[in-house]
């Protein structure tokens, strides 16, 4: 291993070992504040008509939308019929695609 990588790595390991033994004098801490969404459950909530509108605006079939966001075509069908609602990552992807259609090319690139 090159010395320019080895020395900093050893120093970091020594710092970690010291910290594990209770020596916090060499420790660094960075605090990052992550703001809460205004309404974390409503921002990305998509109903059947929202899914249909987004899919049609993207000019996609149910199968193509399913491929783009990584779900099965039957899942998209269930969303559009109102049997189920997208949740979690799927809702966020729909939200992003709805607002920026250019993201579609990134999701479908191979």
C-alpha positions in Angstrom: 0.0 0.0 0.0 1.3 3.5 -0.8 2.6 5.5 2.1 0.3 8.4 1.3 -2.7 6.1 2.0 -1.2 4.0 4.8 -0.2 6.7 7.2 -3.6 8.5 7.3 -5.3 5.1 7.6 -3.1 4.0 10.6 -3.7 7.4 12.2 -7.5 7.0 11.8 -7.4 3.5 13.3 -5.4 4.8 16.3 -8.0 7.6 16.8 -10.8 5.1 16.6 -9.1 2.8 19.1 -8.5 5.7 21.5 -12.1 6.7 21.2 -13.3 3.2 21.9 -11.2 3.3 25.1 -12.8 6.5 26.2 -10.3 9.1 25.0 -12.4 11.7 23.2 -9.7 14.3 22.9 -8.9 13.3 19.3 -12.5 12.9 18.3 -14.3 15.1 15.9 -18.0 15.5 15.8 -20.2 17.0 13.1 -23.8 17.8 13.7 -26.2 18.0 10.8 -29.7 19.2 11.2 -32.2 17.5 9.0 -35.4 19.4 8.7 -38.7 17.6 9.1 -40.9 17.8 6.0 -43.9 20.2 6.3 -46.2 17.2 6.2 -44.3 14.0 5.8 -47.4 11.9 5.1 -49.2 14.1 2.6 -46.3 15.4 0.4 -45.9 12.1 -1.4 -49.4 10.6 -1.1 -50.6 9.4 -4.5 -54.2 8.3 -5.2 -55.4 6.3 -8.2 -56.1 9.4 -10.3 -52.7 10.9 -9.5 -50.9 7.7 -10.7 -52.9 7.7 -13.9 -52.3 11.4 -14.5 -48.5 11.0 -13.9 -48.3 8.0 -16.1 -50.2 9.6 -19.0 -48.2 12.8 -18.7 -45.0 10.7 -19.1 -46.7 9.0 -22.1 -46.1 5.5 -20.6 -47.9 2.2 -20.4 -48.5 0.6 -17.0 -45.7 -1.8 -17.8 -43.3 1.0 -18.7 -44.1 2.9 -15.6 -43.6 -0.2 -13.5 -40.2 -0.8 -15.1 -39.1 2.8 -14.5 -39.9 2.7 -10.8 -39.1 -0.9 -10.1 -42.4 -2.5 -9.4 -44.5 -5.0 -11.2 -47.1 -4.0 -13.8 -49.8 -5.6 -11.6 -48.8 -3.2 -8.8 -49.3 -0.2 -11.1 -52.6 -1.7 -12.2 -53.7 -2.0 -8.5 -52.7 1.6 -7.8 -54.6 2.9 -10.8 -57.7 0.9 -9.9 -57.6 2.2 -6.3 -57.1 -1.3 -4.7 -53.7 -0.1 -3.3 -51.8 3.1 -2.9 -48.1 3.6 -3.6 -46.1 4.1 -0.5 -42.5 4.7 0.5 -40.0 4.9 -2.3 -42.6 4.4 -5.0 -44.5 7.5 -3.9 -41.3 9.5 -3.8 -40.4 8.4 -7.3 -43.8 9.2 -8.6 -43.6 12.6 -6.9 -40.2 13.3 -8.5 -41.3 12.1 -11.9 -44.4 14.1 -11.8 -42.4 17.3 -11.2 -39.5 16.6 -13.5 -40.2 14.3 -16.5 -36.5 14.3 -17.5 -35.8 12.0 -14.6 -37.5 9.2 -16.6 -34.4 8.8 -18.8 -32.2 8.3 -15.8 -34.5 5.6 -14.3 -34.7 3.7 -17.6 -31.1 3.9 -18.7 -29.3 0.6 -18.9 
